[in-house]
PDB file of C-alpha atoms in Angstrom:
ATOM      1  CA  PHE Q  18       2.466   0.760  24.879  1.00 96.00           C
ATOM      2  CA  LYS Q  19       0.247   1.644  21.931  1.00 97.00           C
ATOM      3  CA  ILE Q  20      -2.169   4.504  21.483  1.00 96.00           C
ATOM      4  CA  GLY Q  21      -5.065   3.748  19.169  1.00 95.00           C
ATOM      5  CA  PHE Q  22      -7.600   5.881  17.340  1.00 96.00           C
ATOM      6  CA  THR Q  23      -5.546   9.048  17.568  1.00 97.00           C
ATOM      7  CA  ASN Q  24      -6.448   9.738  13.939  1.00 96.00           C
ATOM      8  CA  ARG Q  25      -9.744  11.626  14.182  1.00 96.00           C
ATOM      9  CA  GLY Q  26     -10.357  11.193  10.470  1.00 94.00           C
ATOM     10  CA  ILE Q  27     -11.126   7.492  10.877  1.00 95.00           C
ATOM     11  CA  TRP Q  28     -13.333   7.715  13.968  1.00 95.00           C
ATOM     12  CA  PRO Q  29     -16.665   7.535  12.061  1.00 94.00           C
ATOM     13  CA  ARG Q  30     -15.478   4.488  10.106  1.00 92.00           C
ATOM     14  CA  TYR Q  31     -14.739   2.525  13.270  1.00 93.00           C
ATOM     15  CA  ASN Q  32     -17.581   3.878  15.400  1.00 90.00           C
ATOM     16  CA  VAL Q  33     -15.334   5.499  18.017  1.00 93.00           C
ATOM     17  CA  ALA Q  34     -15.077   9.027  19.406  1.00 93.00           C
ATOM     18  CA  ALA Q  35     -11.829   9.070  21.391  1.00 94.00           C
ATOM     19  CA  PRO Q  36      -8.383   7.421  21.541  1.00 96.00           C
ATOM     20  CA  ILE Q  37      -7.689   4.177  23.396  1.00 95.00           C
ATOM     21  CA  TRP Q  38      -4.452   2.661  24.683  1.00 93.00           C
ATOM     22  CA  GLY Q  39      -3.122  -0.828  25.273  1.00 93.00           C
ATOM     23  CA  THR Q  40      -0.088  -2.999  25.899  1.00 93.00           C
ATOM     24  CA  VAL Q  41       2.603  -3.971  23.399  1.00 94.00           C
ATOM     25  CA  TRP Q  42       4.004  -7.470  24.058  1.00 87.00           C
ATOM     26  CA  ASN Q  43       7.642  -8.382  23.608  1.00 87.00           C
ATOM     27  CA  THR Q  44       6.740 -11.455  21.557  1.00 85.00           C
ATOM     28  CA  GLY Q  45       5.045  -9.246  18.968  1.00 88.00           C
ATOM     29  CA  LEU Q  46       7.761  -6.586  18.875  1.00 91.00           C
ATOM     30  CA  THR Q  47      10.507  -6.759  16.230  1.00 91.00           C
ATOM     31  CA  HIS Q  48      13.625  -4.599  16.154  1.00 84.00           C
ATOM     32  CA  CYS Q  49      16.061  -4.439  13.239  1.00 74.00           C
ATOM     33  CA  GLU Q  50      18.403  -2.048  11.495  1.00 74.00           C
ATOM     34  CA  GLY Q  51      17.365  -2.557   7.912  1.00 60.00           C
ATOM     35  CA  ARG Q  52      15.761  -5.934   7.249  1.00 61.00           C
ATOM     36  CA  GLY Q  53      13.315  -7.596   9.591  1.00 60.00           C
ATOM     37  CA  LEU Q  54      11.166 -10.692   9.795  1.00 67.00           C
ATOM     38  CA  LEU Q  55       7.719 -10.399  11.358  1.00 73.00           C
ATOM     39  CA  SER Q  56       5.369 -13.296  12.054  1.00 74.00           C
ATOM     40  CA  LEU Q  57       1.655 -12.861  11.416  1.00 81.00           C
ATOM     41  CA  ARG Q  58       0.766 -16.315  12.657  1.00 84.00           C
ATOM     42  CA  ASP Q  59      -2.313 -16.359  14.902  1.00 89.00           C
ATOM     43  CA  THR Q  60      -3.336 -12.839  13.977  1.00 92.00           C
ATOM     44  CA  CYS Q  61      -6.955 -12.247  13.005  1.00 94.00           C
ATOM     45  CA  GLN Q  62      -7.975 -10.027  10.087  1.00 93.00           C
ATOM     46  CA  PRO Q  63      -4.618  -8.179  10.241  1.00 93.00           C
ATOM     47  CA  ARG Q  64      -4.260  -4.631   8.986  1.00 93.00           C
ATOM     48  CA  ILE Q  65      -1.193  -2.396   8.741  1.00 89.00           C
ATOM     49  CA  GLU Q  66      -0.699   1.167   9.976  1.00 92.00           C
ATOM     50  CA  PRO Q  67       2.240   3.620   9.566  1.00 90.00           C
ATOM     51  CA  GLU Q  68       3.064   5.299  12.868  1.00 93.00           C
ATOM     52  CA  THR Q  69       5.650   7.221  14.888  1.00 95.00           C
ATOM     53  CA  VAL Q  70       7.260   5.417  17.827  1.00 95.00           C
ATOM     54  CA  PHE Q  71       8.941   7.043  20.817  1.00 98.00           C
ATOM     55  CA  GLY Q  72      11.592   5.431  22.990  1.00 97.00           C
ATOM     56  CA  MET Q  73      11.530   6.780  26.531  1.00 98.00           C
ATOM     57  CA  ARG Q  74      14.578   7.616  28.618  1.00 97.00           C
ATOM     58  CA  SER Q  75      12.664   8.538  31.779  1.00 98.00           C
ATOM     59  CA  THR Q  76       9.185   8.491  33.315  1.00 97.00           C
ATOM     60  CA  PRO Q  77       7.136  11.560  32.338  1.00 96.00           C
ATOM     61  CA  THR Q  78       5.639  13.485  35.221  1.00 92.00           C
ATOM     62  CA  PRO Q  79       1.844  13.544  35.701  1.00 88.00           C
ATOM     63  CA  GLY Q  80       0.396  16.389  33.665  1.00 90.00           C
ATOM     64  CA  ALA Q  81       3.637  16.582  31.656  1.00 96.00           C
ATOM     65  CA  SER Q  82       4.062  19.593  29.393  1.00 97.00           C
ATOM     66  CA  LEU Q  83       5.525  19.171  25.902  1.00 98.00           C
ATOM     67  CA  ASP Q  84       8.859  20.352  27.289  1.00 98.00           C
ATOM     68  CA  ASP Q  85       8.658  17.693  30.013  1.00 97.00           C
ATOM     69  CA  LEU Q  86       7.931  15.032  27.402  1.00 98.00           C
ATOM     70  CA  PHE Q  87      10.808  16.206  25.241  1.00 98.00           C
ATOM     71  CA  ASP Q  88      13.156  15.701  28.175  1.00 98.00           C
ATOM     72  CA  ALA Q  89      11.732  12.209  28.752  1.00 98.00           C
ATOM     73  CA  ILE Q  90      12.217  11.033  25.137  1.00 98.00           C
ATOM     74  CA  ASP Q  91      15.364   9.202  24.088  1.00 98.00           C
ATOM     75  CA  TRP Q  92      14.710   8.442  20.412  1.00 96.00           C
ATOM     76  CA  VAL Q  93      12.087   8.553  17.680  1.00 95.00           C
ATOM     77  CA  ALA Q  94      11.523   5.911  14.998  1.00 91.00           C
ATOM     78  CA  PRO Q  95       9.152   5.067  12.169  1.00 88.00           C
ATOM     79  CA  GLY Q  96       6.893   2.135  12.877  1.00 87.00           C
ATOM     80  CA  PHE Q  97       4.314  -0.125  11.326  1.00 88.00           C
ATOM     81  CA  GLU Q  98       1.730  -1.569  13.670  1.00 93.00           C
ATOM     82  CA  ILE Q  99      -0.161  -4.692  12.704  1.00 93.00           C
ATOM     83  CA  VAL Q 100      -3.612  -4.380  14.208  1.00 95.00           C
ATOM     84  CA  GLN Q 101      -6.297  -7.041  14.357  1.00 95.00           C
ATOM     85  CA  SER Q 102      -9.942  -7.530  15.248  1.00 96.00           C
ATOM     86  CA  HIS Q 103     -11.627 -10.723  16.418  1.00 96.00           C
ATOM     87  CA  LEU Q 104     -15.054  -9.376  15.510  1.00 95.00           C
ATOM     88  CA  PRO Q 105     -16.340  -9.972  11.967  1.00 94.00           C
ATOM     89  CA  GLU Q 106     -15.474  -7.360   9.323  1.00 92.00           C
ATOM     90  CA  TRP Q 107     -13.949  -5.023  11.896  1.00 93.00           C
ATOM     91  CA  LYS Q 108     -17.371  -4.040  13.232  1.00 93.00           C
ATOM     92  CA  PHE Q 109     -17.215  -3.183  16.935  1.00 93.00           C
ATOM     93  CA  ALA Q 110     -17.972  -0.645  19.652  1.00 91.00           C
ATOM     94  CA  ALA Q 111     -15.204   1.269  21.411  1.00 91.00           C
ATOM     95  CA  ALA Q 112     -15.445  -1.000  24.470  1.00 93.00           C
ATOM     96  CA  ASP Q 113     -14.986  -4.040  22.226  1.00 94.00           C
ATOM     97  CA  ALA Q 114     -11.751  -2.572  20.872  1.00 93.00           C
ATOM     98  CA  VAL Q 115     -10.377  -2.104  24.382  1.00 92.00           C
ATOM     99  CA  ALA Q 116     -11.393  -5.628  25.380  1.00 93.00           C
ATOM    100  CA  ASP Q 117      -9.738  -6.970  22.221  1.00 93.00           C
ATOM    101  CA  GLY Q 118      -6.282  -6.004  23.477  1.00 92.00           C
ATOM    102  CA  GLY Q 119      -6.518  -2.509  22.020  1.00 94.00           C
ATOM    103  CA  LEU Q 120      -6.617  -4.237  18.597  1.00 94.00           C
ATOM    104  CA  HIS Q 121      -2.847  -4.698  18.826  1.00 95.00           C
ATOM    105  CA  ALA Q 122      -1.093  -7.665  17.201  1.00 95.00           C
ATOM    106  CA  ARG Q 123       2.487  -6.784  16.164  1.00 94.00           C
ATOM    107  CA  LEU Q 124       4.838  -3.797  16.034  1.00 94.00           C
ATOM    108  CA  LEU Q 125       7.739  -3.213  13.665  1.00 89.00           C
ATOM    109  CA  VAL Q 126       9.888  -0.202  14.530  1.00 89.00           C
ATOM    110  CA  GLY Q 127      12.408   1.461  12.251  1.00 85.00           C
ATOM    111  CA  ARG Q 128      15.923   2.649  12.935  1.00 85.00           C
ATOM    112  CA  ARG Q 129      15.971   4.799  16.024  1.00 91.00           C
ATOM    113  CA  ILE Q 130      16.807   8.475  15.510  1.00 93.00           C
ATOM    114  CA  ALA Q 131      18.207  10.457  18.416  1.00 95.00           C
ATOM    115  CA  ARG Q 132      15.670  12.998  19.624  1.00 96.00           C
ATOM    116  CA  ASP Q 133      18.048  15.921  19.183  1.00 96.00           C
ATOM    117  CA  ASP Q 134      18.668  14.970  15.542  1.00 94.00           C
ATOM    118  CA  ILE Q 135      15.041  15.860  14.844  1.00 94.00           C
ATOM    119  CA  GLY Q 136      14.546  18.902  17.031  1.00 95.00           C
ATOM    120  CA  ALA Q 137      16.507  20.887  19.583  1.00 96.00           C
ATOM    121  CA  ASN Q 138      13.414  21.457  21.715  1.00 97.00           C
ATOM    122  CA  ALA Q 139       9.796  20.392  22.064  1.00 98.00           C
ATOM    123  CA  ALA Q 140       8.497  22.988  19.622  1.00 97.00           C
ATOM    124  CA  GLN Q 141      10.891  21.875  16.882  1.00 97.00           C
ATOM    125  CA  LEU Q 142      10.166  18.190  17.471  1.00 97.00           C
ATOM    126  CA  GLN Q 143       6.422  18.782  17.402  1.00 97.00           C
ATOM    127  CA  ALA Q 144       6.670  20.854  14.202  1.00 96.00           C
ATOM    128  CA  ALA Q 145       8.875  18.322  12.403  1.00 95.00           C
ATOM    129  CA  LEU Q 146       6.678  15.333  13.200  1.00 96.00           C
ATOM    130  CA  ALA Q 147       3.332  17.072  12.721  1.00 96.00           C
ATOM    131  CA  GLY Q 148       4.497  18.563   9.421  1.00 93.00           C
ATOM    132  CA  ALA Q 149       5.737  15.296   7.950  1.00 92.00           C
ATOM    133  CA  SER Q 150       3.542  13.470   5.442  1.00 89.00           C
ATOM    134  CA  VAL Q 151       3.271   9.964   4.066  1.00 85.00           C
ATOM    135  CA  VAL Q 152       1.960   8.477   0.827  1.00 82.00           C
ATOM    136  CA  LEU Q 153       1.256   4.745   0.821  1.00 79.00           C
ATOM    137  CA  ARG Q 154       1.471   3.048  -2.559  1.00 76.00           C
ATOM    138  CA  ARG Q 155       0.595  -0.461  -3.646  1.00 74.00           C
ATOM    139  CA  ASP Q 156       2.216  -1.473  -6.927  1.00 74.00           C
ATOM    140  CA  LYS Q 157       3.083   2.188  -7.615  1.00 78.00           C
ATOM    141  CA  LYS Q 158      -0.533   3.262  -7.093  1.00 83.00           C
ATOM    142  CA  ALA Q 159      -1.289   5.585  -4.193  1.00 86.00           C
ATOM    143  CA  VAL Q 160      -3.790   3.968  -1.826  1.00 88.00           C
ATOM    144  CA  ASP Q 161      -3.693   6.441   1.048  1.00 92.00           C
ATOM    145  CA  ARG Q 162      -2.072   9.638   2.286  1.00 91.00           C
ATOM    146  CA  GLY Q 163      -1.545  11.012   5.738  1.00 94.00           C
ATOM    147  CA  VAL Q 164       0.319  13.589   7.799  1.00 94.00           C
ATOM    148  CA  GLY Q 165       1.753  13.546  11.292  1.00 95.00           C
ATOM    149  CA  ALA Q 166      -0.813  16.130  12.341  1.00 97.00           C
ATOM    150  CA  ASN Q 167      -3.537  13.519  11.788  1.00 97.00           C
ATOM    151  CA  VAL Q 168      -2.707  11.959  15.163  1.00 97.00           C
ATOM    152  CA  LEU Q 169      -4.171  14.450  17.639  1.00 97.00           C
ATOM    153  CA  ASP Q 170      -2.398  17.297  15.801  1.00 97.00           C
ATOM    154  CA  GLY Q 171       1.011  15.626  16.065  1.00 97.00           C
ATOM    155  CA  PRO Q 172       2.708  12.524  17.541  1.00 98.00           C
ATOM    156  CA  LEU Q 173       4.165  14.493  20.453  1.00 98.00           C
ATOM    157  CA  LEU Q 174       0.697  15.772  21.368  1.00 98.00           C
ATOM    158  CA  ALA Q 175      -0.621  12.218  21.073  1.00 98.00           C
ATOM    159  CA  LEU Q 176       2.055  11.104  23.531  1.00 98.00           C
ATOM    160  CA  GLN Q 177       1.040  13.890  25.911  1.00 98.00           C
ATOM    161  CA  HIS Q 178      -2.611  12.823  25.731  1.00 97.00           C
ATOM    162  CA  PHE Q 179      -1.629   9.220  26.486  1.00 97.00           C
ATOM    163  CA  VAL Q 180       0.538  10.116  29.485  1.00 97.00           C
ATOM    164  CA  ARG Q 181      -2.215  12.218  31.017  1.00 95.00           C
ATOM    165  CA  GLU Q 182      -4.869   9.544  30.439  1.00 94.00           C
ATOM    166  CA  LEU Q 183      -2.565   6.892  31.892  1.00 93.00           C
ATOM    167  CA  HIS Q 184      -2.203   8.794  35.144  1.00 92.00           C
ATOM    168  CA  GLN Q 185      -5.984   9.134  35.411  1.00 91.00           C
ATOM    169  CA  CYS Q 186      -6.503   5.369  35.129  1.00 91.00           C
ATOM    170  CA  PRO Q 187      -6.421   3.680  38.568  1.00 90.00           C
ATOM    171  CA  GLY Q 188      -3.843   0.922  38.742  1.00 90.00           C
ATOM    172  CA  ALA Q 189      -2.258   1.691  35.382  1.00 91.00           C
ATOM    173  CA  PRO Q 190       1.544   1.332  35.255  1.00 91.00           C
ATOM    174  CA  ASP Q 191       3.759   4.321  34.611  1.00 94.00           C
ATOM    175  CA  VAL Q 192       5.740   4.746  31.420  1.00 96.00           C
ATOM    176  CA  MET Q 193       9.217   3.615  32.415  1.00 96.00           C
ATOM    177  CA  PRO Q 194      12.751   4.181  31.053  1.00 97.00           C
ATOM    178  CA  GLY Q 195      13.229   1.880  28.068  1.00 96.00           C
ATOM    179  CA  ASP Q 196       9.517   1.738  27.201  1.00 96.00           C
ATOM    180  CA  VAL Q 197       8.339   2.178  23.639  1.00 97.00           C
ATOM    181  CA  VAL Q 198       5.122   4.019  22.797  1.00 98.00           C
ATOM    182  CA  THR Q 199       3.633   3.952  19.313  1.00 97.00           C
ATOM    183  CA  THR Q 200       1.306   6.877  18.719  1.00 98.00           C
ATOM    184  CA  GLY Q 201      -1.283   5.849  16.127  1.00 97.00           C
ATOM    185  CA  THR Q 202      -1.741   5.613  12.395  1.00 96.00           C
ATOM    186  CA  TRP Q 203      -1.275   8.498   9.989  1.00 95.00           C
ATOM    187  CA  THR Q 204      -3.597   6.800   7.469  1.00 94.00           C
ATOM    188  CA  ASP Q 205      -6.439   4.318   7.598  1.00 95.00           C
ATOM    189  CA  ALA Q 206      -5.622   0.739   8.614  1.00 94.00           C
ATOM    190  CA  TRP Q 207      -5.069  -1.269   5.426  1.00 90.00           C
ATOM    191  CA  PRO Q 208      -5.900  -4.993   5.190  1.00 87.00           C
ATOM    192  CA  ALA Q 209      -2.910  -7.299   4.800  1.00 77.00           C
ATOM    193  CA  GLU Q 210      -4.540  -9.515   2.201  1.00 60.00           C
ATOM    194  CA  LEU Q 211      -2.244  -9.679  -0.799  1.00 47.00           C
ATOM    195  CA  THR Q 212       0.511 -12.215  -1.280  1.00 38.00           C
ATOM    196  CA  ARG Q 213       2.981  -9.391  -1.613  1.00 47.00           C
ATOM    197  CA  LEU Q 214       2.606  -5.686  -0.958  1.00 47.00           C
ATOM    198  CA  ARG Q 215       4.923  -2.945  -2.105  1.00 47.00           C
ATOM    199  CA  LEU Q 216       4.482  -0.160   0.389  1.00 49.00           C
ATOM    200  CA  GLU Q 217       6.159   3.100  -0.557  1.00 49.00           C
ATOM    201  CA  ALA Q 218       6.255   5.832   2.034  1.00 50.00           C
ATOM    202  CA  GLU Q 219       7.179   9.300   0.832  1.00 51.00           C
ATOM    203  CA  MET Q 220       8.012  11.576   3.726  1.00 50.00           C
ATOM    204  CA  SER Q 221       8.331  15.326   3.782  1.00 53.00           C
ATOM    205  CA  VAL Q 222       9.876  17.392   6.563  1.00 49.00           C
ATOM    206  CA  ALA Q 223       8.552  20.737   7.727  1.00 45.00           C
ATOM    207  CA  ASP Q 224      11.506  21.764   9.878  1.00 44.00           C
ATOM    208  CA  GLU Q 225      14.498  23.006   7.857  1.00 46.00           C
ATOM    209  CA  ALA Q 226      17.092  21.942  10.431  1.00 43.00           C
ATOM    210  CA  ALA Q 227      15.606  18.449  10.506  1.00 45.00           C
ATOM    211  CA  ARG Q 228      15.521  18.377   6.703  1.00 46.00           C
ATOM    212  CA  GLN Q 229      19.209  19.243   6.531  1.00 44.00           C
ATOM    213  CA  ALA Q 230      20.016  16.533   9.060  1.00 40.00           C
ATOM    214  CA  VAL Q 231      18.201  13.990   6.902  1.00 37.00           C
ATOM    215  CA  GLU Q 232      19.941  15.140   3.750  1.00 39.00           C
ATOM    216  CA  GLN Q 233      23.292  14.741   5.469  1.00 36.00           C
ATOM    217  CA  ARG Q 234      22.390  11.214   6.530  1.00 35.00           C
ATOM    218  CA  GLY Q 235      21.017  10.325   3.100  1.00 31.00           C
ATOM    219  CA  VAL Q 236      17.896   8.374   2.277  1.00 30.00           C
ATOM    220  CA  ASP Q 237      17.910   4.846   3.622  1.00 32.00           C
ATOM    221  CA  ARG Q 238      16.068   1.855   2.240  1.00 31.00           C
ATOM    222  CA  GLY Q 239      15.229  -1.494   3.725  1.00 32.00           C
ATOM    223  CA  ALA Q 240      12.928  -4.480   3.641  1.00 36.00           C
ATOM    224  CA  ALA Q 241      10.840  -6.574   5.929  1.00 39.00           C
ATOM    225  CA  GLN Q 242       8.900  -9.791   5.506  1.00 42.00           C
ATOM    226  CA  LEU Q 243       5.707 -10.783   7.255  1.00 43.00           C
ATOM    227  CA  THR Q 244       5.442 -14.550   7.625  1.00 40.00           C
ATOM    228  CA  ASP Q 245       3.394 -17.243   9.299  1.00 38.00           C
ATOM    229  CA  GLY Q 246       6.256 -18.224  11.623  1.00 38.00           C
ATOM    230  CA  HIS Q 247       5.971 -19.203  15.242  1.00 37.00           C
ATOM    231  CA  GLY Q 248       5.723 -16.817  18.183  1.00 38.00           C
ATOM    232  CA  GLY Q 249       6.817 -17.338  21.756  1.00 39.00           C
ATOM    233  CA  GLU Q 250       5.521 -16.781  25.248  1.00 39.00           C
ATOM    234  CA  ARG Q 251       3.660 -13.484  25.657  1.00 40.00           C
ATOM    235  CA  ARG Q 252       5.176 -11.131  28.198  1.00 40.00           C
ATOM    236  CA  PRO Q 253       4.659  -7.372  28.606  1.00 44.00           C
ATOM    237  CA  ALA Q 254       7.213  -5.441  26.572  1.00 43.00           C
ATOM    238  CA  GLY Q 255       6.558  -1.950  27.826  1.00 43.00           C
ATOM    239  CA  ARG Q 256       9.759  -2.214  29.843  1.00 38.00           C
ATOM    240  CA  ARG Q 257      11.990  -3.205  26.937  1.00 32.00           C
ATOM    241  CA  THR Q 258      13.467  -1.163  24.122  1.00 28.00           C
ATOM    242  CA  ALA Q 259      12.735  -3.254  21.067  1.00 28.00           C
ATOM    243  CA  GLY Q 260      10.841  -3.255  17.840  1.00 28.00           C
ATOM    244  CA  ILE Q 261      11.915  -2.235  14.297  1.00 27.00           C
ATOM    245  CA  ILE Q 262      11.244  -2.321  10.568  1.00 27.00           C
ATOM    246  CA  ALA Q 263      13.141  -1.140   7.638  1.00 28.00           C
ATOM    247  CA  GLY Q 264      11.416   2.162   6.938  1.00 32.00           C
ATOM    248  CA  LEU Q 265      14.692   3.700   7.996  1.00 32.00           C
ATOM    249  CA  LEU Q 266      14.545   7.384   8.892  1.00 33.00           C
ATOM    250  CA  ALA Q 267      10.929   7.263   7.723  1.00 34.00           C
ATOM    251  CA  VAL Q 268       9.738   9.998  10.069  1.00 31.00           C
ATOM    252  CA  LEU Q 269      12.075  12.371   8.301  1.00 29.00           C
ATOM    253  CA  ALA Q 270      13.209  10.849   5.019  1.00 29.00           C
ATOM    254  CA  LEU Q 271      11.974  12.442   1.831  1.00 24.00           C
ATOM    255  CA  PHE Q 272      11.618   9.093   0.111  1.00 25.00           C
ATOM    256  CA  THR Q 273      11.660   5.805   1.975  1.00 28.00           C
ATOM    257  CA  TRP Q 274      10.659   2.499   0.493  1.00 27.00           C
ATOM    258  CA  VAL Q 275       9.514  -0.380   2.609  1.00 31.00           C
ATOM    259  CA  TRP Q 276       8.845  -3.803   1.098  1.00 29.00           C
ATOM    260  CA  LEU Q 277       6.469  -5.996   3.037  1.00 33.00           C
ATOM    261  CA  GLY Q 278       5.960  -9.590   1.924  1.00 30.00           C
ATOM    262  CA  TYR Q 279       3.716 -11.941   3.804  1.00 29.00           C
ATOM    263  CA  TRP Q 280       1.962 -15.293   3.514  1.00 28.00           C
ATOM    264  CA  MET Q 281      -1.707 -15.609   4.282  1.00 27.00           C
ATOM    265  CA  LYS Q 282      -1.847 -19.386   4.804  1.00 27.00           C
ATOM    266  CA  GLU Q 283      -2.557 -19.278   8.523  1.00 29.00           C
ATOM    267  CA  LEU Q 284      -3.766 -15.713   9.022  1.00 29.00           C
ATOM    268  CA  GLY Q 285      -6.965 -15.434  11.016  1.00 29.00           C
ATOM    269  CA  ARG Q 286      -6.575 -18.892  12.647  1.00 29.00           C
TER     270      ARG Q 286
END
């Protein structure tokens, strides 16, 4: 699943006033341990967003508390969602965004980090993720900044909002073991228009125990390439644990570099 518009700071820009949610498809989900290849073929006006992704080990209960959600989470990973809009210049109403597949196109997910390596309980996990920050740079120039707290005051709170909304939607499927849920962008959505983009994500960690765990692991680096390659049959991927980009340990790492190269030849077709 994906949760969209959890970043209240961009609501006026996109003419929305609340989050939305949608389906992530297995054919648009890439999972790697350091270097990944992501196709942007058949996407329309693609943009890129840095996010936090949760991997679920069990189905959260209706009205789940943060402690309930903590128990239901298996792992946490950095992610980059490629979003798209089929309406000109990204001008739409909230209902249009829902009808347009929740604006979802692709999802790259970084190396999975065991939940307990970030926090020993819900409060620690929430504090670590909400207190983390990101700086996006293009060619060494900062283009945007964000913090985990931008997404409904923290990715764990965004997940809680999604679970509660899901249970209030008649006919909606439950979150199941093995599902992935990406929780929304920490920054604005940036157009994927250059031939090559150097995206540098500097992360800070609020929780001292989590910081020490990251320092023990070291800072990881990786690369990914966005191409105009071919996709396959679309099938729901909410039931599969997949996805991944090379922003390894990005939710916690102090300095993580992600290189994204892509070709624009067939984008928007």
